[in-house]
Each structure stands twice: as C-alpha cells, then as structure tokens.
CSV table of C-alpha atoms in Angstrom, one decimal:
chain,number,residue,atom,x,y,z
A,1,MET,CA,24.1,87.7,151.3
A,2,ASN,CA,20.4,88.4,151.1
A,3,THR,CA,20.2,90.9,148.3
A,4,PRO,CA,20.7,89.4,144.9
A,5,PHE,CA,24.1,90.2,143.3
A,6,ILE,CA,22.8,92.1,140.2
A,7,GLN,CA,20.5,94.2,142.4
A,8,VAL,CA,23.4,95.4,144.5
A,9,VAL,CA,25.4,96.3,141.5
A,10,PHE,CA,22.6,98.3,140.0
A,11,SER,CA,21.7,100.0,143.2
A,12,ILE,CA,25.2,101.3,143.6
A,13,LEU,CA,25.4,102.2,140.0
A,14,ARG,CA,22.0,104.0,140.2
A,15,LYS,CA,23.2,105.9,143.2
A,16,ASP,CA,26.3,107.1,141.5
A,17,LEU,CA,24.4,108.1,138.3
A,18,ARG,CA,21.8,110.0,140.3
A,19,THR,CA,24.5,111.8,142.3
A,20,GLU,CA,26.1,112.7,139.0
A,21,LEU,CA,22.9,113.8,137.4
A,22,ARG,CA,22.2,116.2,140.3
A,23,SER,CA,25.6,117.7,140.8
A,24,ARG,CA,27.1,117.2,137.3
A,25,GLU,CA,30.5,117.6,138.9
A,26,LEU,CA,32.4,114.6,137.8
A,27,VAL,CA,31.7,114.3,134.1
A,28,SER,CA,31.9,118.0,133.5
A,29,SER,CA,35.2,118.3,135.2
A,30,MET,CA,36.5,115.2,133.4
A,31,ALA,CA,35.3,116.5,130.0
A,32,LEU,CA,36.8,120.0,130.6
A,33,PHE,CA,40.1,118.4,131.6
A,34,THR,CA,40.2,116.3,128.5
A,35,PHE,CA,39.4,119.2,126.1
A,36,LEU,CA,42.1,121.3,127.8
A,37,SER,CA,44.6,118.5,127.7
A,38,ILE,CA,44.0,117.9,124.0
A,39,LEU,CA,44.4,121.6,123.2
A,40,VAL,CA,47.5,121.8,125.3
A,41,PHE,CA,48.9,118.7,123.7
A,42,SER,CA,48.4,120.0,120.1
A,43,PHE,CA,50.1,123.3,121.1
A,44,ALA,CA,53.0,121.7,122.9
A,45,LEU,CA,53.6,119.0,120.3
A,46,GLU,CA,53.0,121.5,117.5
A,47,LEU,CA,50.9,118.9,115.8
A,48,ASP,CA,51.0,119.5,112.1
A,49,ARG,CA,49.3,117.2,109.6
A,50,GLU,CA,52.1,114.6,109.6
A,51,ALA,CA,52.8,114.6,113.3
A,52,LYS,CA,49.1,114.4,114.0
A,53,GLN,CA,48.7,111.1,112.2
A,54,GLU,CA,51.3,109.5,114.5
A,55,ALA,CA,50.4,111.2,117.7
A,56,VAL,CA,46.6,111.6,117.8
A,57,SER,CA,45.7,108.2,119.2
A,58,GLY,CA,48.4,108.4,121.9
A,59,VAL,CA,47.1,111.9,122.9
A,60,LEU,CA,43.6,110.5,123.0
A,61,TRP,CA,44.4,107.6,125.3
A,62,VAL,CA,46.9,109.4,127.6
A,63,THR,CA,44.2,112.0,128.1
A,64,LEU,CA,41.5,109.4,128.8
A,65,VAL,CA,43.8,107.6,131.4
A,66,PHE,CA,44.2,110.9,133.3
A,67,ALA,CA,40.5,111.6,133.1
A,68,SER,CA,39.8,108.2,134.5
A,69,ILE,CA,42.3,108.8,137.3
A,70,LEU,CA,40.5,112.1,138.0
A,71,GLY,CA,37.1,110.4,138.2
A,72,LEU,CA,38.3,107.4,140.3
A,73,ASN,CA,39.9,109.6,142.9
A,74,ARG,CA,36.8,111.8,143.2
A,75,SER,CA,34.4,109.0,143.3
A,76,LEU,CA,36.1,106.9,145.9
A,77,ALA,CA,37.2,109.8,148.0
A,78,SER,CA,33.6,110.9,148.3
A,79,GLU,CA,32.5,107.4,149.3
A,80,ARG,CA,35.0,107.6,152.2
A,81,GLU,CA,34.4,111.2,153.2
A,82,GLU,CA,30.6,110.7,153.5
A,83,GLY,CA,31.0,107.4,155.3
A,84,ASN,CA,29.0,105.6,152.6
A,85,MET,CA,31.9,103.1,152.0
A,86,ASP,CA,31.6,101.9,155.6
A,87,ALA,CA,27.8,101.6,155.3
A,88,MET,CA,28.2,99.5,152.1
A,89,LEU,CA,30.8,97.3,153.7
A,90,ILE,CA,28.6,96.7,156.8
A,91,ALA,CA,25.6,95.8,154.6
A,92,PRO,CA,25.3,92.0,154.1
A,93,VAL,CA,26.1,92.1,150.4
A,94,ASN,CA,28.8,90.5,148.3
A,95,ARG,CA,32.0,92.6,148.1
A,96,ILE,CA,32.3,91.7,144.4
A,97,ALA,CA,29.0,93.4,143.8
A,98,ILE,CA,30.2,96.6,145.4
A,99,TYR,CA,33.3,96.5,143.3
A,100,MET,CA,31.3,95.9,140.1
A,101,GLY,CA,28.9,98.8,141.0
A,102,LYS,CA,31.7,101.3,141.6
A,103,MET,CA,33.6,100.1,138.6
A,104,LEU,CA,30.6,100.4,136.2
A,105,GLY,CA,30.0,103.9,137.5
A,106,ASN,CA,33.5,105.0,136.6
A,107,PHE,CA,33.4,103.1,133.4
A,108,ILE,CA,30.2,104.8,132.2
A,109,PHE,CA,31.5,108.3,133.1
A,110,THR,CA,34.7,107.8,131.3
A,111,VAL,CA,33.0,106.3,128.2
A,112,ILE,CA,30.7,109.3,128.1
A,113,VAL,CA,33.8,111.6,128.2
A,114,GLY,CA,35.5,109.5,125.5
A,115,VAL,CA,32.4,109.5,123.2
A,116,VAL,CA,32.1,113.3,123.5
A,117,LEU,CA,35.8,113.6,122.8
A,118,LEU,CA,35.6,111.7,119.4
A,119,PRO,CA,33.6,114.4,117.5
A,120,VAL,CA,35.8,117.1,119.1
A,121,MET,CA,38.9,115.4,117.9
A,122,THR,CA,37.4,114.8,114.5
A,123,VAL,CA,36.9,118.6,114.1
A,124,LEU,CA,40.2,119.6,115.6
A,125,PHE,CA,42.4,117.1,113.8
A,126,ASN,CA,40.4,116.4,110.7
A,127,PHE,CA,40.3,112.6,111.2
A,128,SER,CA,37.0,110.9,111.0
A,129,MET,CA,37.0,109.3,114.5
A,130,VAL,CA,33.3,108.8,115.0
A,131,ARG,CA,33.0,105.2,113.9
A,132,PRO,CA,31.4,102.2,115.5
A,133,THR,CA,34.8,100.5,115.7
A,134,MET,CA,36.2,103.5,117.6
A,135,ILE,CA,33.3,103.2,120.1
A,136,LEU,CA,34.1,99.5,120.6
A,137,ILE,CA,37.7,100.3,121.3
A,138,LEU,CA,36.7,103.0,123.7
A,139,ILE,CA,34.5,100.6,125.6
A,140,LEU,CA,37.0,97.8,125.7
A,141,GLY,CA,39.9,100.1,126.6
A,142,ILE,CA,38.1,102.0,129.3
A,143,LEU,CA,36.8,98.8,130.8
A,144,GLY,CA,40.5,97.8,131.4
A,145,LEU,CA,41.2,101.2,132.9
A,146,SER,CA,38.2,101.3,135.2
A,147,SER,CA,38.5,97.7,136.4
A,148,ILE,CA,42.1,97.8,137.7
A,149,GLY,CA,41.7,101.5,138.5
A,150,THR,CA,38.7,100.9,140.9
A,151,LEU,CA,40.8,98.4,142.8
A,152,LEU,CA,43.9,100.6,143.0
A,153,ALA,CA,41.9,103.7,143.9
A,154,THR,CA,40.1,101.9,146.7
A,155,MET,CA,43.6,101.3,148.2
A,156,THR,CA,45.2,104.7,147.5
A,157,VAL,CA,42.4,106.8,149.0
A,158,GLN,CA,43.1,105.0,152.3
A,159,THR,CA,46.8,106.0,152.3
A,160,ARG,CA,48.5,109.1,153.6
A,161,SER,CA,49.3,110.7,150.2
A,162,ARG,CA,45.9,109.9,148.7
A,163,GLU,CA,45.4,111.5,145.3
A,164,THR,CA,49.1,111.6,144.4
A,165,LEU,CA,49.6,107.9,144.8
A,166,LEU,CA,46.9,106.7,142.3
A,167,PRO,CA,48.6,107.9,139.1
A,168,ILE,CA,51.9,106.4,140.3
A,169,ALA,CA,50.3,103.1,141.2
A,170,MET,CA,48.0,103.0,138.1
A,171,LEU,CA,50.1,104.2,135.2
A,172,PRO,CA,52.6,101.4,135.0
A,173,VAL,CA,49.9,98.7,135.6
A,174,VAL,CA,47.6,100.0,132.8
A,175,LEU,CA,50.4,100.1,130.3
A,176,PRO,CA,49.3,96.8,128.6
A,177,VAL,CA,45.9,98.5,128.0
A,178,ILE,CA,47.4,101.8,126.7
A,179,LEU,CA,49.8,99.9,124.4
A,180,THR,CA,47.1,97.8,122.8
A,181,VAL,CA,44.4,100.4,122.5
A,182,VAL,CA,46.8,102.9,120.9
A,183,ARG,CA,47.7,100.2,118.4
A,184,ALA,CA,44.1,99.4,117.7
A,185,THR,CA,43.2,103.1,117.3
A,186,ASN,CA,46.1,103.6,114.9
A,187,ALA,CA,44.9,100.6,112.9
A,188,ILE,CA,41.4,102.1,112.7
A,189,LEU,CA,42.7,105.5,111.6
A,190,ASN,CA,44.8,103.8,108.9
A,191,ASN,CA,41.9,101.5,107.9
A,192,GLN,CA,43.8,98.4,108.9
A,193,ASP,CA,42.7,95.2,110.4
A,194,MET,CA,42.7,95.2,114.2
A,195,MET,CA,41.0,91.9,115.3
A,196,GLN,CA,44.2,90.5,116.8
A,197,THR,CA,44.7,93.6,118.9
A,198,LEU,CA,41.1,93.6,119.9
A,199,LEU,CA,41.4,90.1,121.2
A,200,THR,CA,44.5,91.1,123.3
A,201,ILE,CA,42.5,94.0,124.8
A,202,GLY,CA,39.7,91.6,125.6
A,203,LEU,CA,42.1,89.2,127.4
A,204,VAL,CA,43.6,92.0,129.4
A,205,ASP,CA,40.1,93.2,130.4
A,206,VAL,CA,39.1,89.7,131.6
A,207,LEU,CA,42.4,89.4,133.6
A,208,TYR,CA,41.9,92.8,135.2
A,209,ILE,CA,38.3,92.3,136.1
A,210,THR,CA,39.1,88.9,137.6
A,211,LEU,CA,42.0,90.4,139.6
A,212,GLY,CA,39.8,93.3,140.7
A,213,SER,CA,36.9,91.1,141.8
A,214,PHE,CA,39.0,88.7,143.8
A,215,LEU,CA,41.3,91.3,145.4
A,216,PHE,CA,38.7,94.0,146.2
A,217,GLU,CA,37.6,92.0,149.3
A,218,TYR,CA,41.1,92.5,150.8
A,219,VAL,CA,41.4,96.2,150.1
A,220,THR,CA,38.1,97.0,151.9
A,221,GLU,CA,39.0,95.1,155.1
A,222,ASP,CA,39.2,97.0,158.3
B,1,MET,CA,69.0,78.4,160.1
B,2,THR,CA,71.8,80.9,160.1
B,3,LYS,CA,74.4,78.2,159.4
B,4,SER,CA,72.5,76.9,156.3
B,5,LEU,CA,72.2,80.5,155.1
B,6,HIS,CA,75.9,80.9,155.4
B,7,ILE,CA,76.5,77.7,153.5
B,8,LEU,CA,74.1,78.8,150.8
B,9,THR,CA,75.8,82.2,150.6
B,10,GLY,CA,79.1,80.4,150.1
B,11,ILE,CA,77.7,78.3,147.3
B,12,THR,CA,76.1,81.3,145.6
B,13,ILE,CA,79.4,83.3,145.7
B,14,ILE,CA,81.4,80.4,144.2
B,15,SER,CA,78.7,79.8,141.6
B,16,VAL,CA,78.6,83.4,140.5
B,17,LEU,CA,82.4,83.5,140.2
B,18,PHE,CA,82.1,80.3,138.2
B,19,GLY,CA,79.5,81.9,136.0
B,20,LEU,CA,81.7,84.9,135.5
B,21,TYR,CA,84.5,82.5,134.5
B,22,LEU,CA,82.2,81.0,131.9
B,23,ALA,CA,81.3,84.4,130.5
B,24,PHE,CA,84.8,85.8,130.4
B,25,GLY,CA,87.0,82.8,130.1
B,26,TYR,CA,85.2,79.8,128.6
B,27,ALA,CA,82.9,81.6,126.1
B,28,ARG,CA,84.7,82.6,122.8
B,29,THR,CA,84.8,86.3,121.7
B,30,ASP,CA,81.9,87.0,119.4
B,31,LEU,CA,83.2,87.5,115.8
B,32,GLU,CA,80.9,90.5,115.0
B,33,GLN,CA,80.3,92.1,118.4
B,34,GLY,CA,83.6,91.5,120.1
B,35,ASP,CA,84.1,91.2,123.9
B,36,ILE,CA,81.0,93.4,124.7
B,37,GLN,CA,78.8,90.4,123.8
B,38,ARG,CA,80.0,88.7,127.0
B,39,ILE,CA,77.7,91.0,129.0
B,40,PHE,CA,74.8,89.1,127.7
B,41,TYR,CA,75.7,86.2,130.0
B,42,ILE,CA,74.7,88.5,132.9
B,43,HIS,CA,72.1,90.6,131.1
B,44,MET,CA,69.6,88.0,130.4
B,45,PRO,CA,70.1,85.8,133.6
B,46,SER,CA,69.6,88.9,135.7
B,47,PHE,CA,66.2,89.5,134.2
B,48,PHE,CA,65.2,85.9,135.0
B,49,GLY,CA,66.5,86.5,138.5
B,50,ALA,CA,64.2,89.5,138.8
B,51,PHE,CA,61.4,87.3,137.5
B,52,THR,CA,62.1,84.7,140.3
B,53,ALA,CA,62.1,87.4,142.9
B,54,PHE,CA,58.9,89.0,141.7
B,55,THR,CA,57.3,85.5,141.6
B,56,GLY,CA,58.3,85.3,145.2
B,57,THR,CA,56.4,88.5,145.8
B,58,VAL,CA,53.2,87.0,144.2
B,59,ILE,CA,53.6,83.8,146.3
B,60,GLY,CA,54.2,85.9,149.4
B,61,GLY,CA,51.2,88.1,148.6
B,62,VAL,CA,48.7,85.3,147.9
B,63,MET,CA,49.9,83.4,151.0
B,64,TYR,CA,49.7,86.5,153.2
B,65,LEU,CA,46.1,87.1,152.1
B,66,ARG,CA,45.2,83.5,152.9
B,67,THR,CA,47.0,83.0,156.1
B,68,ARG,CA,47.8,86.5,157.5
B,69,HIS,CA,51.1,85.3,158.6
B,70,VAL,CA,53.7,88.1,158.7
B,71,LYS,CA,56.5,85.9,157.3
B,72,TRP,CA,54.7,85.8,153.9
B,73,ASP,CA,54.7,89.6,153.8
B,74,SER,CA,58.5,89.5,154.5
B,75,LEU,CA,58.9,87.2,151.6
B,76,ALA,CA,56.9,89.6,149.4
B,77,VAL,CA,58.9,92.7,150.3
B,78,ALA,CA,62.2,90.8,150.0
B,79,GLY,CA,61.1,89.7,146.5
B,80,VAL,CA,60.4,93.3,145.5
B,81,GLU,CA,63.7,94.7,146.8
B,82,VAL,CA,65.9,91.9,145.4
B,83,GLY,CA,63.9,91.9,142.1
B,84,LEU,CA,64.2,95.6,141.7
B,85,MET,CA,68.0,95.4,142.2
B,86,LEU,CA,68.2,92.6,139.6
B,87,ALA,CA,66.0,94.5,137.2
B,88,LEU,CA,68.2,97.6,137.5
B,89,LEU,CA,71.2,95.4,136.9
B,90,ASN,CA,69.5,94.1,133.8
B,91,LEU,CA,68.7,97.6,132.5
B,92,ALA,CA,72.3,98.8,133.3
B,93,THR,CA,74.0,95.9,131.5
B,94,GLY,CA,71.6,96.3,128.6
B,95,ALA,CA,72.5,100.0,128.3
B,96,ILE,CA,76.3,99.3,128.4
B,97,TRP,CA,75.9,96.7,125.6
B,98,ALA,CA,73.6,98.9,123.5
B,99,ARG,CA,76.2,101.8,123.5
B,100,PRO,CA,78.6,100.1,121.1
B,101,ILE,CA,76.1,97.8,119.3
B,102,TRP,CA,73.1,100.2,118.8
B,103,ASN,CA,75.2,103.3,119.1
B,104,THR,CA,73.1,104.6,122.0
B,105,TRP,CA,72.6,104.0,125.7
B,106,TRP,CA,68.9,104.0,125.5
B,107,THR,CA,66.2,103.9,122.8
B,108,TRP,CA,62.5,104.0,123.1
B,109,ASP,CA,62.1,100.4,122.1
B,110,PRO,CA,59.0,98.6,123.3
B,111,ARG,CA,61.0,96.0,125.3
B,112,LEU,CA,63.3,98.6,126.9
B,113,THR,CA,60.4,100.8,127.8
B,114,SER,CA,58.3,98.0,129.3
B,115,ALA,CA,61.4,96.8,131.3
B,116,ALA,CA,61.8,100.3,132.7
B,117,VAL,CA,58.1,100.5,133.5
B,118,MET,CA,58.3,97.2,135.3
B,119,ALA,CA,61.1,98.6,137.5
B,120,LEU,CA,59.0,101.7,138.2
B,121,THR,CA,56.0,99.6,139.1
B,122,TYR,CA,58.0,98.0,141.9
B,123,LEU,CA,59.2,101.4,143.0
B,124,ALA,CA,55.5,102.4,143.2
B,125,TYR,CA,55.1,99.3,145.4
B,126,LEU,CA,57.7,100.6,147.8
B,127,MET,CA,56.0,104.0,147.8
B,128,LEU,CA,52.6,102.5,148.5
B,129,ARG,CA,54.1,100.6,151.4
B,130,ASN,CA,55.6,103.7,152.9
B,131,GLY,CA,52.4,105.6,152.5
B,132,ILE,CA,50.4,103.4,154.9
B,133,GLU,CA,50.9,103.7,158.7
B,134,ASN,CA,48.7,100.9,159.9
B,135,ALA,CA,50.9,97.8,159.8
B,136,ASP,CA,48.1,95.3,159.0
B,137,LYS,CA,46.7,97.5,156.2
B,138,ARG,CA,50.2,98.1,154.8
B,139,ARG,CA,50.8,94.3,154.5
B,140,LEU,CA,47.3,93.8,153.0
B,141,PHE,CA,47.6,96.5,150.3
B,142,ALA,CA,51.2,95.6,149.5
B,143,SER,CA,50.1,92.0,149.0
B,144,VAL,CA,47.4,93.1,146.6
B,145,TYR,CA,49.7,95.5,144.7
B,146,GLY,CA,52.4,92.8,144.5
B,147,ILE,CA,50.0,90.5,142.8
B,148,VAL,CA,48.7,93.1,140.4
B,149,ALA,CA,52.3,94.3,139.6
B,150,ILE,CA,53.3,90.9,138.1
B,151,THR,CA,51.3,91.9,135.0
B,152,THR,CA,54.0,94.3,134.0
B,153,VAL,CA,56.6,91.5,134.3
B,154,ILE,CA,54.5,89.3,132.1
B,155,LEU,CA,54.1,92.2,129.7
B,156,THR,CA,57.9,92.6,129.5
B,157,LEU,CA,58.3,88.9,128.7
B,158,MET,CA,55.6,88.9,126.0
B,159,ILE,CA,56.0,92.3,124.5
B,160,ILE,CA,58.1,91.1,121.5
B,161,ARG,CA,55.2,89.1,120.4
B,162,ILE,CA,52.6,91.8,120.9
B,163,VAL,CA,54.6,94.7,119.4
B,164,PRO,CA,57.0,93.0,116.9
B,165,ASP,CA,58.6,96.3,115.7
B,166,THR,CA,61.4,96.0,118.3
B,167,ILE,CA,65.2,96.0,117.7
B,168,HIS,CA,65.8,93.9,120.8
B,169,PRO,CA,67.1,90.4,119.9
B,170,ALA,CA,65.0,87.5,121.2
B,171,VAL,CA,67.0,84.6,122.6
B,172,ILE,CA,64.2,82.1,122.9
B,173,GLY,CA,62.5,81.6,119.5
B,174,PRO,CA,63.2,83.5,116.4
B,175,SER,CA,64.4,87.1,116.7
B,176,PRO,CA,62.1,89.9,115.4
B,177,GLN,CA,62.9,91.0,111.9
B,178,ASN,CA,64.4,94.3,112.7
B,179,ALA,CA,66.5,93.0,115.6
B,180,GLU,CA,70.0,94.5,115.8
B,181,GLY,CA,72.8,92.8,117.5
B,182,VAL,CA,71.7,89.2,117.1
B,183,PHE,CA,74.4,86.6,117.5
B,184,GLU,CA,74.5,82.9,116.7
B,185,ALA,CA,73.6,80.6,119.6
B,186,THR,CA,76.4,78.0,119.2
B,187,PRO,CA,76.7,75.1,121.6
B,188,ARG,CA,79.5,76.9,123.3
B,189,VAL,CA,77.3,80.0,123.9
B,190,ALA,CA,74.6,77.7,125.3
B,191,ALA,CA,77.1,76.0,127.5
B,192,ALA,CA,78.1,79.3,129.0
B,193,LEU,CA,74.6,80.7,129.2
B,194,LEU,CA,72.7,77.8,130.8
B,195,PRO,CA,74.7,77.6,134.0
B,196,ASN,CA,74.5,81.4,134.4
B,197,LEU,CA,70.8,81.3,133.8
B,198,LEU,CA,70.4,78.7,136.5
B,199,ILE,CA,72.7,80.5,139.0
B,200,TRP,CA,71.1,83.9,138.5
B,201,SER,CA,67.5,82.7,138.4
B,202,THR,CA,67.7,80.5,141.5
B,203,LEU,CA,70.7,80.9,143.8
B,204,VAL,CA,71.2,84.6,143.6
B,205,PRO,CA,67.7,85.8,144.2
B,206,ILE,CA,67.0,83.1,146.8
B,207,THR,CA,70.1,83.9,148.8
B,208,LEU,CA,69.6,87.6,148.7
B,209,MET,CA,65.9,87.3,149.6
B,210,TRP,CA,66.8,85.0,152.5
B,211,TRP,CA,69.1,87.6,153.9
B,212,ARG,CA,66.5,90.3,153.4
B,213,ILE,CA,63.9,88.2,155.3
B,214,ARG,CA,66.4,87.6,158.1
B,215,LEU,CA,66.9,91.4,158.3
B,216,GLU,CA,63.1,91.9,158.5
B,217,ASN,CA,62.9,89.3,161.3
B,218,LYS,CA,65.7,90.9,163.2
B,219,SER,CA,64.3,94.4,162.9
B,220,GLU,CA,60.9,93.2,164.1
B,221,HIS,CA,62.7,91.5,167.0
B,222,VAL,CA,64.5,94.7,167.9
B,223,GLN,CA,61.1,96.5,167.7
B,224,LYS,CA,59.6,94.0,170.1
B,225,LEU,CA,62.5,94.4,172.6
B,226,ARG,CA,62.3,98.1,172.4
B,227,MET,CA,58.6,98.0,173.3
B,228,GLU,CA,59.3,95.7,176.2
B,229,LEU,CA,61.9,98.1,177.5
B,230,ILE,CA,59.5,101.0,177.3
B,231,ASN,CA,56.8,99.1,179.1
B,232,SER,CA,59.0,97.8,181.9
C-alpha cells in the first residue's frame, strides 16, 4: 500500500476521464440513449399535460438507471478486455481506492447525462426542471446508482451472460433509490418540502457505498 | 445428525398442524371479513419465515467470505431457496385474501410491489449463481449478492413508513390511513397469531434449510465419488 489512497482514486478517475475525452464514446451514447428513451416514453405513454405531471419524474429516473447500466457495462467490460483490471489488481494499492475510482468515473458520466437531460426535459415537457435542488437530487440519486452498480457490474462482467445479467441483478437492488428519488423529484416539481426524502436518499447512499467498499475486494479476487 | 433432523421434522410438522388448528379452529371468524381473514395467520408468518431464511443467506455469505468454508455457502443457497418459497407463499396467500377484501388479486401498492421485487431479487441471485462456471467464483459472488439483496427485504419491511400511501394494513404499530381490510387485534387473535409466527419464522425455515443443506452435501459427495470412479 505505497501509493496514497486519494492519489489512486484520482489516477483511475483521471484515466477514465481522459479515455472519455479522447473517444467520447460513453457519454455520447448514454446521452443519445436517454434522449431516445424520453421521446419514446412520451410517445408510448401519450403524455398529455395531466399525465406528464405524474409520469415525468418516473420517466426521468428509469431512463437514468438504464443509462447508468449502459455506462457501467461498457466501462467495466473494457477494463477486463484490455487487461487493465488485472494490472490494477496486481498493483500494490488499496482495493477500496480502485472501487472509488471506477465508481466516481461512472458517477460523473451519469451526472453529466442527467444535467444535460434537465433542460431538454424542461423544453419537451414544459416543466422548469433546471433548479439547484434538482441538481442536488441528481447527484444524490446517481451516487446511489453508481455505488452499488459498480460493485454488481464488476461481478456480472465476469459471468457467462455478461451484459444481460447486470440489469437483472441491479434493478431490484436500486429500487430504494428509485422510489425515493422519484418522490423527491415529484416534490420539487410540486414545490413541496422534500428534506425527509433527501435524508432517506443520503442514508441509502451511505449504506450502498459502505457495502460496495467492503465487498469489492471479494468480487475482484482470482 | 440425520436422526435429529428427523426428530426436528416431526416437531415441525406437528407444530404446523397445531398452527393450522389455531387458525381454523381456535380463532373466531372475523365479523367484517369472514373466514377469509384466517389466511392472515399464514400470510404474515410466512413473510417472517422468508425473513429468517434470507437472514440465513446473509450469515452464510458473511461467514463464507471470512472462512471460505463451503458449508457456509450451502447455508446461503438453502436460505435463498427456502426464503423464495416462503416469499411466494406470502404473495399467494396475500392475493387470495385481497380478492374478496380489496376486490382484486393484485394492486400496484408499494408494499405489494416491493414484496414482489424482493422475490425477483432472489431469483436474480439464482440466475447469477447459474451464470458462473468456476465454483469458487460462484460461491464468492453469490455470497456478495446475498448480502446486497437483503436491502430489498429491509425495504419491504420499512416501506409502509417511507411511502405511507399504501392500502396494506400494518400489524405492528398503527395502520396507514388508507389501509383497507384492517381488523381488530383482540387477545384471541394474538393468541392464534403468536404461535404461528414463532413456528413459521423459526421451525419451518430451519427444518427446510437443514434438508436443503443435507441435499447439497449429498450431491457434493456423489460428485466426489463420481470423480473417484473416473480416475480409477
């Protein structure tokens, strides 16, 4: 454990960000997916003014969950394919730092997609969604998705069915996040108080990050 | 070991029959709901049975990660299979009760939905297990997922407090405002419920899990004998 913890986290994060800046593969495909998904949703659900009010936060979050799954699968599959995962595991660094680095990368990408999505949804659905509280909810919610998602994706990319298994394993587990963030988003759109819900999301985040940090060591064993 | 398992099985069968007598014989017919209310004496206890079994999965998972002893993994998988069965029993009895009381088999109530998601999580556990060929890796990942999956069980327990707009009655503590099908917990109801709770949350899951672990050990033994035959 020679390299300091923070330095490892940021090296991995920097690597992921640099790869992304050069290829622009992940964020652009995630963003494109979310736009398409929102358009298809509004067609399929025939979202008129009334229905929109009820459904818009659900649509937003389900879309973001799938975008996050998309990103996680890609980011961890490429680590394995290029053999970088093995290199990181051989290196004398703390496993929790590797987890944090990978988790932050996915977190940042998904937050970017979410933030880009807000003005788009504002235009499409005529709700003012670009608010500081919305950004806060995005950050807290996506932290929950990325933290448990990184742990599960590290497992599922090592299985036979790979990409198909992550949504199956992840969707039920992130249900507490989805439930609470959808409630919080609804509360914001209706100008209601959402401190209580925010606290619940924070607790779930802490729980997931703790679980992820402690269990990551075991899913990277060989 | 086999003998004590047989004795335990006998005790469990007699206890379950006794519990059924309490539900169908001792408990009085509910004034508002009629005989259908009696299903509650199985409905709620079976959920707590699932809870016990899934707790067994967490214990098995944590202990496997610490000791790497295969027996803990057997406990974990036994917990998942037995718990899944009890969770499905819980869902089925709930649906049968809801048909006359709520006038529908199923409704998208938060508690119903989270209970169904809980069952699906453990189906996902079994899928994950089947997707990994390397035995050590399979046990490792299954342990990790078994620990993570308990969050959905906790969610199902707490959901009435997080999302209070449910029509599902709460038995412990005050029922939500919109709850439909609440009945009064008289001493006689409690006297019929508590033994059933005890039986279904301890004896039933433990006995079934023990059988399942035994099955796992036997199949591993068969595997070993087969390998020896091939090698000789």
